[in-house]
Structure formats: C-alpha cells, structure tokens
Amino acid sequence: MAPGGACWRGGVVPRGFKRWLSSSSSSSSYGPAPRVCVVGSGPAGFYTAQHILKHHGGAQVDIYEKLPVPFGLVRFGVAPDHPEVKSYGAEDNRVLGIPGENLSGVYSAREFVGWYNGLPENRDLKPDLSCETALILGHGNVALDIARILLSPLSLLRKTDITDGSLAALACSKVKRVWLVGRRGPLQVAFTIKELREMINLPGARPVLNPADFMGLENAVKDAPRPRKRLTELMIKTALEKPGEKTLAAQAATPREWGLKFQRSPQEVLPTADGRRARGIRMALTRLEGSGDSAKAVATGDVEELECGLVLSSIGYRSLPLDPAVPFDTQRGIIPNSSGRVEGVPGLYCSGWVKRGPTGVIITTMNDSFDTAQSVLEDLQVGALDVSTSREGFGAVESILRSRGVRPISFSDWEKIDAAEVARGKAAGKPREKIVDPQEMLRLIGH
C-alpha cells in the first residue's frame, strides 16, 4: 500500500481486497490530491473518511470492505429492534478459557448476534433453543440485547429487519427464562439505563431481582455520577418495590422471566450424560475487593451450579492482528498508536476498537474517528506525509485484482442488493429482508 495516508479499522485483514467504495476525483488548491485508503466500512471507517473529506477539499478516499455489502457492524452488530444504536465492532470475541466451552449449546455473543442480524459467516449457526433456561455471561448492553431478543414477543420482532431464518427459530424457541450473570456486583454493571428500562418493560417477561443484592446500595451511590446513580436506583426500585395486586396478577400470567445474578465467575460448562451438550454451568462465588469501577472479583472458594441448556458468552469483543508488518498489542487487543498514528509505521493510522479497545457506543466511535482523521490532516499540513508524487489508489489495486481474477463490487452494485432487500422486506412487512448468502448477492448483481 502506498497511499498518502491510511486508516485501518477493527481488525479487517488487508490482503486480497475485494470490495471498494470511492469518493470522486477532484482537483484542489491544496496541491497534489492525497489518496487515503480506509480499510473497513463500519462506523469508524466512514466517520474517519467523512472528517477527512469535509476538512480537506482535495483528498480522495477509497474505502475497502471484505464483504459484498458496506457498513460493517452498523448492519450486523446490534439487535434488529435497536436500529438507532448499531454500534459494535471488532473481528473476534474473548474466550472464556474454561472446560466445556466448546460443548454444543455454548455460543459467543458475537456469533449469536451475527446469526440474528444476518452476518454471512454466522448464517448456518442453527442454535438449539429447545431448553427452558438460557444463561448469558456478561452485564453489558449486548447481553441485554440477546436476552431481549430471546424473550421478545414475535409480534415485535416481525416488525424489524431480523432475518427470516432467525425469526423462524425463535418462533419454535422453548426458552422462557434468561439469567444474566456477572463476576462483580450491581454497582459495576456495564449496561445503560435505557436498555435496562426497556428490558424491565418488555411485554410478556417479568424481571426477577434478588432484594438481598440491593440492600444498602442507596447510600453507596449517593455521590456516584448521575448515570450510575440513576441506573442503580432503577435496579433497587425494581428489586425492592412491592408490586400492587394488578401487577402481581399480570406477573403470575407472564410466561417468561429474566434476572440478574451477581458475583459469580464461570468455572466450567457442565456436559450432558453423553458428553456432547451443555446442561448447566458451575460458577465460583466471588467477593469484591475495592469499590466502584475498579473493584475486583476474588473467588471465595464456594461454588454454585445452575441448570441451563444454552450458554451465551458476552464478556467482550477483541480485534485481531492485521499483518506482521503492523504492530499489535495482544494483551490489550489494539494497535499501539498515538491519536491514531500507528507506532513505528509512518503514514499508517487506526480508528475504532482496534485503536482504543472494545468500549463505548456510536458517539464514542464518531469522536474517536474524528480524532484519527485530525491526525491525518495535521500530518498532511506539516508535510509529514509524502504526497508529492501521484498515487494511483484504487487504479493500482484494481490491476492487482484483475490479475488475480477478482472482480470487485462497487457501490452501485451494493445499491442493487439494497433495493432487493428492501423490496423483499416490504413484501413481508419489514424494513428489509437481509440476504445472508454472499453467493446469492453476487448472482443478484450478475457476478
């Protein structure tokens, strides 16, 4: 790669580019037009490109994507009933590192979310939803997303762009109880109040919170930041407030339930008698050392077993190394960088979760991407990047692809796929019906 600057995002491997999007060519009073290559068409990639184009009239930006469709995990990353949130990235998930993790019935949040959102690589997941109890490891928004999808009335899901195959599987689901389990306590949960409130008010599902977990917490959050205080107060109210007769009657008629379990760390996924499927999980009970967000969970020596036929690990995402030539911090799962500038590789930049780790929501990613783009602009301004000679950009890449017999998909090709998905969705009363098979996408555009 020899563009004037490059932005790398989310662990997308650059070898064998197949898809591209490009800004139009333009001359500029800035002198030679810098060619910028952005690898990855998710939120971080697009926000970085947007900021560069907005503030440098001569820049030309090519965006490359490994899938036949753009927008990355804006399209694939979040529950379909939250189209306004769509904000999760990174190419891999953290492993539990415990016995039984590979049993049938155990899935990572990333692959399960990819399944119901139509990510091609997860379209054949076929999760077994024949058990009554599911357990989600994690207390973040993704964990709540999964719980909500498992327990939502089909009438609500049918109005979203959830895939037809996922909807059919959920229609046959026997899951009626979902536990969300975390190593630490109520004061360390990572989900936000909006998502919790939506879960508490979910039709047909009642919250089950143990009052003992919330005793005395009012004083502990008196001086906490307002978001944490409000979130904790909502949990306390849900756990301790005695429901009226009408509420009790409604809850008695509610077929499904969900709950939060605290200070439990997974030790082993327990197998069925034949050793093939998950039947439960053994957890170490923990105590907290320290307070607030920095509190650490320490095993007490006691254990607890909980029956469940479905285990979903939502303990975080992580990026993958790009290439031996690009430095990578395996401990933190990021590319070492300074304001997006990759350490030791002039002209190479990173943005998104591969830059800072898997934290934050869409506004965080936007500001972070603008920060990286600003670094590119500053380096262009002071002459740190060589743009004195003409760079071919996609012209050079296209020649390489042609020599390998690879035909890239253009943005106009994507627009055909988009129109077909919207039309199929309209026929089914949904915003869109995602095409999950890449070969079908290629046939649709005549490849």
Tab-separated table of C-alpha atoms in Angstrom, residues 8-362:
chain	number	residue	atom	x	y	z
A	8	TRP	CA	-7.156	0.796	9.426
A	9	ARG	CA	-10.176	-0.167	11.462
A	10	GLY	CA	-11.448	-3.083	13.538
A	11	GLY	CA	-9.002	-5.835	12.570
A	12	VAL	CA	-10.023	-6.201	8.898
A	13	VAL	CA	-7.219	-8.070	7.136
A	14	PRO	CA	-5.960	-6.100	4.143
A	15	ARG	CA	-4.772	-8.996	1.997
A	16	GLY	CA	-6.893	-9.638	-1.107
A	17	PHE	CA	-9.135	-6.563	-1.225
A	18	LYS	CA	-12.430	-7.419	-2.841
A	19	ARG	CA	-14.829	-4.522	-2.326
A	20	TRP	CA	-14.404	-0.798	-2.711
A	21	LEU	CA	-16.170	2.493	-2.345
A	22	SER	CA	-14.577	5.734	-3.510
A	23	SER	CA	-15.010	9.484	-3.407
A	24	SER	CA	-14.951	11.188	-6.797
A	25	SER	CA	-11.729	12.655	-8.167
A	26	SER	CA	-11.250	16.387	-7.802
A	27	SER	CA	-8.527	18.947	-8.278
A	28	SER	CA	-7.754	21.273	-5.410
A	29	SER	CA	-5.774	24.309	-4.435
A	30	TYR	CA	-4.193	22.127	-1.757
A	31	GLY	CA	-1.704	20.868	-4.367
A	32	PRO	CA	-1.370	17.149	-5.213
A	33	ALA	CA	-4.515	15.376	-4.042
A	34	PRO	CA	-3.693	12.979	-1.187
A	35	ARG	CA	-5.039	9.472	-1.697
A	36	VAL	CA	-6.378	7.981	1.520
A	37	CYS	CA	-7.213	4.299	1.894
A	38	VAL	CA	-9.696	3.245	4.579
A	39	VAL	CA	-9.933	-0.494	5.256
A	40	GLY	CA	-13.298	-1.381	6.762
A	41	SER	CA	-16.658	0.248	6.038
A	42	GLY	CA	-18.088	0.242	9.543
A	43	PRO	CA	-18.827	3.360	11.628
A	44	ALA	CA	-15.166	4.106	12.396
A	45	GLY	CA	-14.171	3.836	8.743
A	46	PHE	CA	-16.968	6.068	7.472
A	47	TYR	CA	-16.584	8.693	10.201
A	48	THR	CA	-12.836	8.901	9.529
A	49	ALA	CA	-13.447	9.305	5.802
A	50	GLN	CA	-16.191	11.870	6.405
A	51	HIS	CA	-13.959	14.090	8.545
A	52	ILE	CA	-11.073	13.992	6.077
A	53	LEU	CA	-13.303	14.817	3.101
A	54	LYS	CA	-15.051	17.609	4.998
A	55	HIS	CA	-11.853	19.357	6.010
A	56	HIS	CA	-9.592	18.684	3.020
A	57	GLY	CA	-11.130	19.664	-0.301
A	58	GLY	CA	-8.510	17.819	-2.362
A	59	ALA	CA	-8.468	14.458	-0.582
A	60	GLN	CA	-9.620	11.334	-2.379
A	61	VAL	CA	-10.729	8.445	-0.197
A	62	ASP	CA	-11.122	4.800	-1.171
A	63	ILE	CA	-12.966	2.556	1.313
A	64	TYR	CA	-12.376	-1.200	1.117
A	65	GLU	CA	-14.642	-3.861	2.611
A	66	LYS	CA	-14.213	-7.639	2.696
A	67	LEU	CA	-17.966	-8.375	2.471
A	68	PRO	CA	-20.210	-7.717	-0.564
A	69	VAL	CA	-22.141	-5.120	1.472
A	70	PRO	CA	-20.951	-1.984	3.301
A	71	PHE	CA	-21.498	-0.552	6.800
A	72	GLY	CA	-19.915	-3.421	8.723
A	73	LEU	CA	-21.401	-3.896	12.164
A	74	VAL	CA	-23.716	-0.945	11.714
A	75	ARG	CA	-25.545	-3.552	9.660
A	76	PHE	CA	-24.585	-6.662	11.605
A	77	GLY	CA	-23.697	-5.731	15.162
A	78	VAL	CA	-26.745	-4.941	17.262
A	79	ALA	CA	-30.244	-6.197	17.960
A	80	PRO	CA	-32.574	-5.541	14.995
A	81	ASP	CA	-35.099	-3.771	17.233
A	82	HIS	CA	-32.446	-1.108	18.007
A	83	PRO	CA	-31.668	0.309	14.558
A	84	GLU	CA	-30.708	3.658	16.091
A	85	VAL	CA	-27.901	2.124	18.170
A	86	LYS	CA	-25.965	-0.126	15.740
A	87	SER	CA	-22.508	0.396	17.240
A	88	TYR	CA	-20.422	-2.678	17.871
A	89	GLY	CA	-17.229	-3.660	16.072
A	90	ALA	CA	-14.085	-5.846	16.251
A	91	GLU	CA	-13.481	-9.109	14.487
A	92	ASP	CA	-13.241	-11.625	17.331
A	93	ASN	CA	-14.601	-12.369	20.785
A	94	ARG	CA	-12.881	-13.052	24.079
A	95	VAL	CA	-12.839	-16.700	25.065
A	96	LEU	CA	-13.922	-17.948	28.475
A	97	GLY	CA	-10.964	-20.285	28.849
A	98	ILE	CA	-12.896	-22.865	30.879
A	99	PRO	CA	-13.667	-26.598	30.429
A	100	GLY	CA	-16.805	-27.286	28.387
A	101	GLU	CA	-16.609	-24.047	26.429
A	102	ASN	CA	-16.774	-25.980	23.138
A	103	LEU	CA	-19.847	-28.062	24.016
A	104	SER	CA	-22.918	-27.809	21.816
A	105	GLY	CA	-25.213	-25.114	23.178
A	106	VAL	CA	-22.383	-22.693	24.046
A	107	TYR	CA	-22.003	-19.640	21.799
A	108	SER	CA	-20.218	-16.329	21.826
A	109	ALA	CA	-22.356	-13.206	21.808
A	110	ARG	CA	-20.656	-12.134	18.587
A	111	GLU	CA	-21.718	-15.202	16.618
A	112	PHE	CA	-25.224	-15.239	18.122
A	113	VAL	CA	-25.751	-11.546	17.325
A	114	GLY	CA	-24.296	-12.178	13.858
A	115	TRP	CA	-26.791	-15.021	13.391
A	116	TYR	CA	-29.926	-12.996	14.090
A	117	ASN	CA	-28.543	-9.975	12.221
A	118	GLY	CA	-27.697	-11.863	9.035
A	119	LEU	CA	-23.888	-11.811	9.127
A	120	PRO	CA	-22.967	-14.256	6.317
A	121	GLU	CA	-20.338	-16.119	8.351
A	122	ASN	CA	-22.908	-16.901	11.071
A	123	ARG	CA	-25.906	-17.741	8.862
A	124	ASP	CA	-25.549	-21.506	9.483
A	125	LEU	CA	-25.238	-21.273	13.283
A	126	LYS	CA	-28.559	-23.061	13.984
A	127	PRO	CA	-28.576	-22.537	17.766
A	128	ASP	CA	-30.575	-25.111	19.725
A	129	LEU	CA	-33.329	-23.196	21.524
A	130	SER	CA	-35.105	-26.272	22.878
A	131	CYS	CA	-34.148	-25.657	26.529
A	132	GLU	CA	-36.175	-23.643	29.044
A	133	THR	CA	-33.267	-21.771	30.674
A	134	ALA	CA	-30.571	-19.715	28.967
A	135	LEU	CA	-27.617	-18.144	30.733
A	136	ILE	CA	-25.757	-15.101	29.436
A	137	LEU	CA	-22.316	-14.365	30.861
A	138	GLY	CA	-21.951	-10.605	30.989
A	139	HIS	CA	-23.699	-7.475	32.237
A	140	GLY	CA	-23.364	-5.193	29.215
A	141	ASN	CA	-25.778	-3.838	26.623
A	142	VAL	CA	-25.037	-6.719	24.234
A	143	ALA	CA	-26.068	-9.181	26.962
A	144	LEU	CA	-29.348	-7.297	27.426
A	145	ASP	CA	-29.837	-7.219	23.640
A	146	ILE	CA	-29.565	-11.004	23.456
A	147	ALA	CA	-31.880	-11.523	26.443
A	148	ARG	CA	-34.440	-9.194	24.892
A	149	ILE	CA	-34.330	-10.991	21.540
A	150	LEU	CA	-34.736	-14.384	23.249
A	151	LEU	CA	-37.780	-13.200	25.244
A	152	SER	CA	-39.454	-10.652	22.944
A	153	PRO	CA	-42.926	-11.367	21.593
A	154	LEU	CA	-42.743	-12.415	17.944
A	155	SER	CA	-45.186	-9.640	17.066
A	156	LEU	CA	-42.466	-7.101	17.966
A	157	LEU	CA	-39.647	-8.902	16.184
A	158	ARG	CA	-41.640	-9.285	12.969
A	159	LYS	CA	-41.534	-5.505	12.517
A	160	THR	CA	-37.714	-5.435	12.500
A	161	ASP	CA	-35.078	-6.471	9.955
A	162	ILE	CA	-34.245	-9.663	11.872
A	163	THR	CA	-33.535	-12.441	9.412
A	164	ASP	CA	-36.349	-14.738	8.378
A	165	GLY	CA	-34.414	-17.834	9.492
A	166	SER	CA	-33.787	-16.390	12.963
A	167	LEU	CA	-37.428	-15.416	13.309
A	168	ALA	CA	-38.496	-18.965	12.427
A	169	ALA	CA	-36.080	-20.421	15.001
A	170	LEU	CA	-37.271	-18.019	17.710
A	171	ALA	CA	-40.882	-18.919	16.906
A	172	CYS	CA	-40.061	-22.507	17.919
A	173	SER	CA	-37.932	-21.496	20.929
A	174	LYS	CA	-38.688	-23.124	24.288
A	175	VAL	CA	-36.581	-20.588	26.203
A	176	LYS	CA	-38.686	-18.931	28.885
A	177	ARG	CA	-36.043	-17.958	31.460
A	178	VAL	CA	-32.837	-15.972	30.949
A	179	TRP	CA	-30.198	-15.307	33.611
A	180	LEU	CA	-27.585	-12.598	33.096
A	181	VAL	CA	-24.530	-13.408	35.199
A	182	GLY	CA	-21.613	-11.150	36.145
A	183	ARG	CA	-18.405	-11.537	38.181
A	184	ARG	CA	-18.944	-8.271	40.058
A	185	GLY	CA	-21.879	-6.509	41.715
A	186	PRO	CA	-24.775	-4.168	40.870
A	187	LEU	CA	-22.510	-1.105	41.085
A	188	GLN	CA	-20.262	-2.434	38.309
A	189	VAL	CA	-22.792	-3.402	35.624
A	190	ALA	CA	-21.878	-2.071	32.173
A	191	PHE	CA	-25.339	-1.756	30.623
A	192	THR	CA	-27.107	1.594	30.444
A	193	ILE	CA	-30.402	2.749	31.924
A	194	LYS	CA	-32.226	2.960	28.591
A	195	GLU	CA	-31.548	-0.690	27.797
A	196	LEU	CA	-32.383	-1.803	31.353
A	197	ARG	CA	-35.666	0.116	31.386
A	198	GLU	CA	-36.637	-1.426	28.056
A	199	MET	CA	-35.911	-4.882	29.446
A	200	ILE	CA	-37.926	-4.216	32.622
A	201	ASN	CA	-40.893	-3.099	30.497
A	202	LEU	CA	-40.644	-5.924	27.955
A	203	PRO	CA	-44.145	-7.325	27.334
A	204	GLY	CA	-44.611	-10.923	28.438
A	205	ALA	CA	-41.440	-11.094	30.536
A	206	ARG	CA	-41.017	-10.208	34.202
A	207	PRO	CA	-37.799	-9.198	35.971
A	208	VAL	CA	-36.541	-11.367	38.842
A	209	LEU	CA	-34.042	-9.477	41.008
A	210	ASN	CA	-32.934	-10.708	44.426
A	211	PRO	CA	-33.682	-7.962	47.020
A	212	ALA	CA	-30.643	-9.045	49.071
A	213	ASP	CA	-28.340	-7.938	46.236
A	214	PHE	CA	-29.541	-4.344	46.553
A	215	MET	CA	-29.830	-3.776	50.302
A	216	GLY	CA	-27.962	-0.668	51.431
A	217	LEU	CA	-26.971	0.450	47.954
A	218	GLU	CA	-28.836	3.781	48.210
A	219	ASN	CA	-26.070	5.167	50.433
A	220	ALA	CA	-23.319	3.678	48.257
A	221	VAL	CA	-24.442	5.652	45.188
A	222	LYS	CA	-25.258	8.978	46.840
A	223	ASP	CA	-22.108	10.589	45.461
A	224	ALA	CA	-21.820	8.480	42.295
A	225	PRO	CA	-22.004	10.115	38.824
A	226	ARG	CA	-25.604	10.760	37.793
A	227	PRO	CA	-25.843	7.985	35.130
A	228	ARG	CA	-24.579	5.355	37.589
A	229	LYS	CA	-26.833	6.676	40.356
A	230	ARG	CA	-29.981	6.621	38.193
A	231	LEU	CA	-29.175	3.160	36.845
A	232	THR	CA	-28.649	1.744	40.348
A	233	GLU	CA	-31.818	3.413	41.649
A	234	LEU	CA	-33.827	1.760	38.874
A	235	MET	CA	-32.445	-1.668	39.805
A	236	ILE	CA	-33.149	-1.012	43.505
A	237	LYS	CA	-36.714	0.068	42.743
A	238	THR	CA	-37.316	-2.998	40.577
A	239	ALA	CA	-35.899	-5.342	43.213
A	240	LEU	CA	-37.367	-3.849	46.402
A	241	GLU	CA	-40.654	-2.198	45.475
A	242	LYS	CA	-43.643	-4.352	46.319
A	243	PRO	CA	-45.930	-4.718	43.295
A	244	GLY	CA	-49.629	-3.965	43.565
A	245	GLU	CA	-52.359	-6.550	43.092
A	246	LYS	CA	-52.787	-5.781	39.394
A	247	THR	CA	-49.056	-6.112	38.788
A	248	LEU	CA	-48.919	-9.361	40.760
A	249	ALA	CA	-51.788	-10.785	38.721
A	250	ALA	CA	-50.120	-9.724	35.479
A	251	GLN	CA	-46.797	-11.248	36.554
A	252	ALA	CA	-48.483	-14.509	37.510
A	253	ALA	CA	-49.844	-14.742	33.965
A	254	THR	CA	-46.472	-13.841	32.407
A	255	PRO	CA	-44.907	-16.919	30.805
A	256	ARG	CA	-41.320	-15.667	30.684
A	257	GLU	CA	-38.808	-14.180	33.116
A	258	TRP	CA	-35.276	-12.844	33.293
A	259	GLY	CA	-32.946	-11.919	36.110
A	260	LEU	CA	-29.536	-10.601	37.127
A	261	LYS	CA	-27.071	-12.703	39.109
A	262	PHE	CA	-24.008	-11.063	40.649
A	263	GLN	CA	-20.594	-12.055	41.981
A	264	ARG	CA	-20.360	-15.308	40.088
A	265	SER	CA	-17.475	-16.321	37.821
A	266	PRO	CA	-17.797	-19.240	35.361
A	267	GLN	CA	-15.616	-22.265	36.192
A	268	GLU	CA	-16.921	-24.991	33.910
A	269	VAL	CA	-19.728	-25.664	31.451
A	270	LEU	CA	-21.228	-28.955	32.611
A	271	PRO	CA	-21.921	-31.625	29.969
A	272	THR	CA	-24.932	-33.879	29.498
A	273	ALA	CA	-24.503	-37.602	30.190
A	274	ASP	CA	-23.320	-38.251	26.636
A	275	GLY	CA	-20.703	-35.514	26.987
A	276	ARG	CA	-21.894	-33.586	23.954
A	277	ARG	CA	-24.204	-30.803	25.087
A	278	ALA	CA	-24.306	-28.192	27.822
A	279	ARG	CA	-26.630	-28.989	30.728
A	280	GLY	CA	-25.508	-26.332	33.184
A	281	ILE	CA	-22.651	-24.241	34.458
A	282	ARG	CA	-20.527	-24.321	37.598
A	283	MET	CA	-19.702	-20.875	38.961
A	284	ALA	CA	-17.307	-19.678	41.612
A	285	LEU	CA	-18.867	-17.243	44.071
A	286	THR	CA	-16.827	-14.073	44.412
A	287	ARG	CA	-16.338	-11.180	46.795
A	288	LEU	CA	-15.331	-7.680	45.784
A	289	GLU	CA	-12.057	-6.033	46.676
A	290	GLY	CA	-12.121	-2.277	46.241
A	291	SER	CA	-15.100	-0.211	45.159
A	292	GLY	CA	-16.621	1.422	42.124
A	293	ASP	CA	-15.480	0.597	38.592
A	294	SER	CA	-12.064	-0.527	39.839
A	295	ALA	CA	-13.472	-3.229	42.171
A	296	LYS	CA	-12.008	-6.678	41.514
A	297	ALA	CA	-13.827	-10.004	41.888
A	298	VAL	CA	-11.948	-12.556	44.034
A	299	ALA	CA	-13.101	-16.171	44.397
A	300	THR	CA	-14.369	-17.099	47.854
A	301	GLY	CA	-13.872	-20.855	47.451
A	302	ASP	CA	-17.612	-21.556	47.303
A	303	VAL	CA	-19.245	-22.768	44.100
A	304	GLU	CA	-22.759	-22.946	42.686
A	305	GLU	CA	-24.273	-24.920	39.835
A	306	LEU	CA	-27.082	-23.642	37.647
A	307	GLU	CA	-29.010	-25.688	35.093
A	308	CYS	CA	-29.167	-24.237	31.592
A	309	GLY	CA	-29.115	-25.695	28.088
A	310	LEU	CA	-27.985	-22.520	26.357
A	311	VAL	CA	-24.871	-20.547	27.382
A	312	LEU	CA	-24.006	-17.262	25.681
A	313	SER	CA	-20.699	-15.577	26.416
A	314	SER	CA	-20.945	-11.782	26.271
A	315	ILE	CA	-17.696	-10.871	28.004
A	316	GLY	CA	-16.334	-8.606	25.303
A	317	TYR	CA	-15.018	-8.345	21.778
A	318	ARG	CA	-11.423	-8.084	20.659
A	319	SER	CA	-9.589	-7.144	17.491
A	320	LEU	CA	-7.190	-9.408	15.643
A	321	PRO	CA	-3.636	-8.755	14.397
A	322	LEU	CA	-3.561	-7.380	10.858
A	323	ASP	CA	-0.192	-8.306	9.429
A	324	PRO	CA	3.329	-8.975	10.769
A	325	ALA	CA	4.328	-5.523	9.459
A	326	VAL	CA	1.729	-3.823	11.687
A	327	PRO	CA	2.452	-3.742	15.451
A	328	PHE	CA	-0.179	-5.310	17.705
A	329	ASP	CA	-0.644	-5.405	21.470
A	330	THR	CA	-2.007	-8.900	22.099
A	331	GLN	CA	-2.747	-8.164	25.768
A	332	ARG	CA	-4.998	-5.171	25.058
A	333	GLY	CA	-6.135	-6.283	21.604
A	334	ILE	CA	-5.196	-2.974	19.968
A	335	ILE	CA	-2.670	-1.488	17.557
A	336	PRO	CA	-0.254	0.675	19.595
A	337	ASN	CA	-0.891	4.245	18.499
A	338	SER	CA	-0.790	7.901	19.405
A	339	SER	CA	-4.031	9.712	18.467
A	340	GLY	CA	-4.491	7.105	15.745
A	341	ARG	CA	-0.908	7.262	14.403
A	342	VAL	CA	0.415	3.690	14.354
A	343	GLU	CA	3.667	3.490	16.290
A	344	GLY	CA	6.690	2.948	14.055
A	345	VAL	CA	4.757	2.961	10.760
A	346	PRO	CA	4.559	6.499	9.290
A	347	GLY	CA	1.521	7.044	7.078
A	348	LEU	CA	-0.486	4.280	8.762
A	349	TYR	CA	-3.364	5.113	11.105
A	350	CYS	CA	-6.013	3.231	13.047
A	351	SER	CA	-9.502	4.068	14.207
A	352	GLY	CA	-12.323	2.376	16.112
A	353	TRP	CA	-11.966	-0.509	18.539
A	354	VAL	CA	-8.618	-1.634	17.106
A	355	LYS	CA	-7.376	1.794	18.229
A	356	ARG	CA	-8.772	2.036	21.753
A	357	GLY	CA	-10.305	-1.332	22.659
A	358	PRO	CA	-13.931	-2.532	22.677
A	359	THR	CA	-15.616	0.241	24.639
A	360	GLY	CA	-18.194	2.933	24.029
A	361	VAL	CA	-21.147	3.439	21.727
A	362	ILE	CA	-21.656	5.137	18.385
